[in-house]
Short mmCIF file of C-alpha atoms in Angstrom, two decimals:
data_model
loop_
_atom_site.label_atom_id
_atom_site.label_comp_id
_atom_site.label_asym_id
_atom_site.label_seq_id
_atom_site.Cartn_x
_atom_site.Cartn_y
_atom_site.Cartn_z
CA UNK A 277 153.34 103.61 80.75
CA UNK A 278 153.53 107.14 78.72
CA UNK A 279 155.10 110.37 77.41
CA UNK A 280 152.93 112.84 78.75
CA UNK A 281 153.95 116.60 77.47
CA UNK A 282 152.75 119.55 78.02
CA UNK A 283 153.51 122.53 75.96
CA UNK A 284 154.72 125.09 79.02
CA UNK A 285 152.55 127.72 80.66
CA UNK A 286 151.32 125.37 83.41
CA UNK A 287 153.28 127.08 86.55
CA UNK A 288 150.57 127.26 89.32
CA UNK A 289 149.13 124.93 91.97
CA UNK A 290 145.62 125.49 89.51
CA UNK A 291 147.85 123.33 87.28
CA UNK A 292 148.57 120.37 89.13
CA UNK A 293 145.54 118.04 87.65
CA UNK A 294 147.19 118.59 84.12
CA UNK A 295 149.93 116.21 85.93
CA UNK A 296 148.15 113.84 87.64
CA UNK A 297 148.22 111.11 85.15
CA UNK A 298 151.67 111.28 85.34
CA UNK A 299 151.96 111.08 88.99
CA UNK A 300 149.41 108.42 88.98
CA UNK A 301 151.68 106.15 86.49
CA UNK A 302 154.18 106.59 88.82
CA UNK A 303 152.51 105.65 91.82
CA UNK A 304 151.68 102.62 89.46
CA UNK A 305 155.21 101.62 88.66
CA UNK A 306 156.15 102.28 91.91
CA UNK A 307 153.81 99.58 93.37
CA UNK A 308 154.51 97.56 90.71
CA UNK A 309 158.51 97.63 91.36
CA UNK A 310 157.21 97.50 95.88
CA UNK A 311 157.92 100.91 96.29
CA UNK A 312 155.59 102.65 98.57
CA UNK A 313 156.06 105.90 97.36
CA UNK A 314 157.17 106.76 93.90
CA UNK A 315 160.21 108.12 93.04
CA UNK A 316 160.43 110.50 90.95
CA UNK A 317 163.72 112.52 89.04
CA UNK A 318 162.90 116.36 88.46
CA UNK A 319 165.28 117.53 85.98
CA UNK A 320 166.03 121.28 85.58
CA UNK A 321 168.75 122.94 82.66
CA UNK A 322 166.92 126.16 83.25
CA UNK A 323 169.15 129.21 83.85
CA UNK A 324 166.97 129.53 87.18
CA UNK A 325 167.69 125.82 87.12
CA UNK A 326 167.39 125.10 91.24
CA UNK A 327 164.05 127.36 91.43
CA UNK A 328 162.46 125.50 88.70
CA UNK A 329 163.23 121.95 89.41
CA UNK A 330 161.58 122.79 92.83
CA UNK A 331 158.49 124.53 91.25
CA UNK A 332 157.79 121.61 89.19
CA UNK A 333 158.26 118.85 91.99
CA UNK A 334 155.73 121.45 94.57
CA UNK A 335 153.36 121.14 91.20
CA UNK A 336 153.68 117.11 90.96
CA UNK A 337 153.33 117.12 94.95
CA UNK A 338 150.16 119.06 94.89
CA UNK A 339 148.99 116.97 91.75
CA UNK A 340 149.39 113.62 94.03
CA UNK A 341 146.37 114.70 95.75
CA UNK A 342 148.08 113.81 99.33
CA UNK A 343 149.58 111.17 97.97
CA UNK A 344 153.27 111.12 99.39
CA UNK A 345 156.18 110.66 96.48
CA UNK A 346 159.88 111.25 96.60
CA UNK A 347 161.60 113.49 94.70
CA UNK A 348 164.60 113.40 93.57
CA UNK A 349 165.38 116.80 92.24
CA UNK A 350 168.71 117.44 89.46
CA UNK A 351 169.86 120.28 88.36
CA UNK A 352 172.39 121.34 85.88
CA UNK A 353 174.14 124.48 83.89
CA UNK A 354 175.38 125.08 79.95
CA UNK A 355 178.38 123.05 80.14
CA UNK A 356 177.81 120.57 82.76
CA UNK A 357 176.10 117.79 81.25
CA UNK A 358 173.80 115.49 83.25
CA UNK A 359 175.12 111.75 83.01
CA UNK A 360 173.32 108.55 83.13
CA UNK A 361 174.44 107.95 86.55
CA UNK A 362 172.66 110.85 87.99
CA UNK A 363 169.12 109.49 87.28
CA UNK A 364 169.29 106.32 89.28
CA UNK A 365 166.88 103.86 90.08
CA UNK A 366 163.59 105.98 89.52
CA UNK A 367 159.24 105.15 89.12
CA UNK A 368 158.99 108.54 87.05
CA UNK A 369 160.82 111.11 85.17
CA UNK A 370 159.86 114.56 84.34
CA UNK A 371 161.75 117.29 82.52
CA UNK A 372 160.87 120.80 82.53
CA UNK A 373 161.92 123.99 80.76
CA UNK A 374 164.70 126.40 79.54
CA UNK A 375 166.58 127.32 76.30
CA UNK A 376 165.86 123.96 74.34
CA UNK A 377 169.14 124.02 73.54
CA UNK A 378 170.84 123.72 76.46
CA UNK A 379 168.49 121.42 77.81
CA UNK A 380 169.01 119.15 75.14
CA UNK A 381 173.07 119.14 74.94
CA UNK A 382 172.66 119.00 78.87
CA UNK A 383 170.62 115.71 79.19
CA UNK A 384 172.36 114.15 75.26
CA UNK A 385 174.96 112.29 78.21
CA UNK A 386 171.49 110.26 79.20
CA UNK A 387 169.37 110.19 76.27
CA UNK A 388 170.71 106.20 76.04
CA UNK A 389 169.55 105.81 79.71
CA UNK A 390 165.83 107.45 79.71
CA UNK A 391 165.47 105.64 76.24
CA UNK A 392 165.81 102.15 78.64
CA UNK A 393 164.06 103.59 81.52
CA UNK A 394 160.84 104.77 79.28
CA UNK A 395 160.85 101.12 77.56
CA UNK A 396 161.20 99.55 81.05
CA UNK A 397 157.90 101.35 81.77
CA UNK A 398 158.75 104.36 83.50
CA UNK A 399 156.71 107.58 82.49
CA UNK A 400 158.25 110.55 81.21
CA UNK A 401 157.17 113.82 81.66
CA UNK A 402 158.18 116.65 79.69
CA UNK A 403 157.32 120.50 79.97
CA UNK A 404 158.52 123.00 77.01
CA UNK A 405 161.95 122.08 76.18
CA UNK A 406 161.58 118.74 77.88
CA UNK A 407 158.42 117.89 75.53
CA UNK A 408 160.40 119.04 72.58
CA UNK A 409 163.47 116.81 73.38
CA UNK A 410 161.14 114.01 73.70
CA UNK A 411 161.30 113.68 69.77
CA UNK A 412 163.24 111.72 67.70
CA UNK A 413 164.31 114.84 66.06
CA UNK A 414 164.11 118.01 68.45
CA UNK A 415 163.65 121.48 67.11
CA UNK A 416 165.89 124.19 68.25
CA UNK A 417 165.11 128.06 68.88
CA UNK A 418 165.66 129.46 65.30
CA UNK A 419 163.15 131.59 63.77
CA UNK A 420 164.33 131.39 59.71
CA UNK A 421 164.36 128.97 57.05
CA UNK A 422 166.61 129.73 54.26
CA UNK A 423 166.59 133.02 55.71
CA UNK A 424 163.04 133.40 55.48
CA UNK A 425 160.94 134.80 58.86
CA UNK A 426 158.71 131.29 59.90
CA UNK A 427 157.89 132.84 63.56
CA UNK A 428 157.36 135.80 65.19
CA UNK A 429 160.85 137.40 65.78
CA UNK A 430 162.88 140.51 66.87
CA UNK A 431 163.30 142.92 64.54
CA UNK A 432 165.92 144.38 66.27
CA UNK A 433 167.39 140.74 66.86
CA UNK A 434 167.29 139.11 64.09
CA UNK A 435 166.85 135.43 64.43
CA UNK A 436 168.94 132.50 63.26
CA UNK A 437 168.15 129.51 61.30
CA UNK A 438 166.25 126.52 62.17
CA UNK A 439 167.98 123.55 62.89
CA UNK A 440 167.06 120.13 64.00
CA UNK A 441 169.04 118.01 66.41
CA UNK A 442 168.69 114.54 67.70
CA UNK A 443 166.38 114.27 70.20
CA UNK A 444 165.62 111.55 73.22
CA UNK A 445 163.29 109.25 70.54
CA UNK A 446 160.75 108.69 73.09
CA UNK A 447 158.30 109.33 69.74
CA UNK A 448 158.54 109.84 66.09
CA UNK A 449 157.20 112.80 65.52
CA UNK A 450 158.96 116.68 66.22
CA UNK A 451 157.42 118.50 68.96
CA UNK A 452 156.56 122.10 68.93
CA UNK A 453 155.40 124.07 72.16
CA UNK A 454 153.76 127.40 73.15
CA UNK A 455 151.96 127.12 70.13
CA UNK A 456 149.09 129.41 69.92
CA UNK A 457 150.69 131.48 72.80
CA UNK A 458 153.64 132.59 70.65
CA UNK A 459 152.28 131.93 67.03
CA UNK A 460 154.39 129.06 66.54
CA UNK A 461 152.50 127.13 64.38
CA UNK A 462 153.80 128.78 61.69
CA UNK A 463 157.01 127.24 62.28
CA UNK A 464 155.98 123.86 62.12
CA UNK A 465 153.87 123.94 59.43
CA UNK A 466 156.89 125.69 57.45
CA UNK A 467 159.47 122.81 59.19
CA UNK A 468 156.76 119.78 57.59
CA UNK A 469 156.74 122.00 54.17
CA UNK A 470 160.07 122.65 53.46
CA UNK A 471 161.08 118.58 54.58
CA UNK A 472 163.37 119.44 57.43
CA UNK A 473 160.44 117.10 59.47
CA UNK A 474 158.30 114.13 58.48
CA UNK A 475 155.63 115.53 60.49
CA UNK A 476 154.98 117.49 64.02
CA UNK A 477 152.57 117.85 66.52
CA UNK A 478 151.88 121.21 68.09
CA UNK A 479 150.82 121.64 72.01
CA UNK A 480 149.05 125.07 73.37
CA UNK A 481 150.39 125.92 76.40
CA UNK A 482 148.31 124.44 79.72
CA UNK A 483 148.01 121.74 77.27
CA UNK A 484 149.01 117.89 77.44
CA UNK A 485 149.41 115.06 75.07
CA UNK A 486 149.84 111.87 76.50
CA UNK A 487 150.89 109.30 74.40
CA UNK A 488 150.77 105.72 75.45
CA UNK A 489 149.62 102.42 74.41
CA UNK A 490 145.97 103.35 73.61
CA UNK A 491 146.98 106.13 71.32
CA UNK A 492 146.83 109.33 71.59
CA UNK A 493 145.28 111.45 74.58
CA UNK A 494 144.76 115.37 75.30
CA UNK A 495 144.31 117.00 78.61
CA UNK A 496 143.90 120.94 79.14
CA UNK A 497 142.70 124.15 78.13
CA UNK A 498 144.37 124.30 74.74
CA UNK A 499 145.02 121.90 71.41
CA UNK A 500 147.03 119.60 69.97
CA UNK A 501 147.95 120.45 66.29
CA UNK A 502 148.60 118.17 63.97
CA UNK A 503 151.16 118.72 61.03
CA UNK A 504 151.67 116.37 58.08
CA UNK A 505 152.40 116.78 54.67
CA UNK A 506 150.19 116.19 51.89
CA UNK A 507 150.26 116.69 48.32
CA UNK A 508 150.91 120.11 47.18
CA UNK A 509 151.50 121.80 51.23
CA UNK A 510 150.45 120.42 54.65
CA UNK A 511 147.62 119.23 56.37
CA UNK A 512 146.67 120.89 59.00
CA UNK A 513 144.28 119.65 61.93
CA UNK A 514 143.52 119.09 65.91
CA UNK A 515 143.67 115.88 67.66
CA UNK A 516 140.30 116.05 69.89
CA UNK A 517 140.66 116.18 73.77
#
């Protein structure tokens, strides 16, 4: 099974075949487990945190094609974490937006858990925050290195420092999102530069990477960027849909 993530901006029912695959992995665990309809945990930190968790699960409904799944849809605020316990025995698991911070600190209780869960074979889905937490080492919402501007900011609101935090581990590389969308690229080419990351990959918005046991795999309107370091600076390139 795989970490499919997709790097926000897919809200609409147009959307839904950019989460098939996912869907379709879970019908596939769920058969495999004899489940007739997969099960899947919709996980919302969002400050609209209700609203989105049932956006998302209409979008996976609609991307079933007919298909009938179960959702199970969780929901939680800054300062009530979501424990292990909450999750349950699931086919599929997909986490969607929000302050990345919050959503991070609000699912850290069950990072342990979806670590088992993902190497038991259930798929993981994660949409803007939830593909950034995805990483072994997840980026948080600063705009400044060493007090230097590395993304697009408020001038009138100054922004605060990068920092990295521990992340699920699902992969081993950081995740950045909204990338050509909000001229973010910027940030993780200067986050690869300056060492605070081995390396990142980049993802457009109504874009997905799905990474699995055949490699690497992109789905979607936009790219996948590429950020490594090299001798001297960065290398910067696309990984080809």
């Amino acid at each position: 099974m795989s970490v499919h993530l997709i790097g926000g901006g897919a809200t609409t029912v147009a959307d839904a075949p950019l989460h098939a695959p996912f869907v379709a992995e879970a019908a596939l665990r769920a058969a495999h487990v004899g489940r007739a309809r997969p099960r899947i945990a919709v996980i919302s930190l969002h400050p609209e945190a209700e609203e989105k968790a049932a956006a998302l699960g209409e979008l996976l409904t609609a991307a079933g094609a007919g298909a009938a799944i179960e959702l199970q849809l969780i929901t939680g605020r800054p300062g009530e974490p979501i424990g292990p316990e909450v999750i349950g025995d699931v086919d599929a698991i997909a986490v969607g937006g929000g302050y990345v911070e919050d959503v991070r600190a609000g699912l850290e209780p069950a990072f342990g858990e979806l670590r088992r869960l993902v190497a038991a074979g259930v798929p993981y889905l994660g949409v803007s925050a939830g593909a950034m937490i995805a990483a072994e080492g997840s980026l948080g919402s600063g705009s400044r290195i060493g007090g230097v501007v590395v993304s697009p900011e408020d001038p009138d609101e100054p922004g605060e420092e990068l920092e990295i935090e521990a992340g699920i581990g699902l992969i081993d590389v950081t995740v950045e999102v909204h990338v050509a969308q909000r001229g973010m690229l910027s940030r993780l080419v200067a986050a690869v530069e300056s060492g605070m990351v081995a390396g990142g990959l980049g993802i457009d918005e109504r874009t997905a990477l799905i990474v699995g046991n055949g490699g690497l795999r992109v789905e979607g309107t936009g790219n996948v960027w590429r950020v490594l370091p090299s001798e001297g600076g960065v290398l910067v390139s696309t990984i080809a849909s």
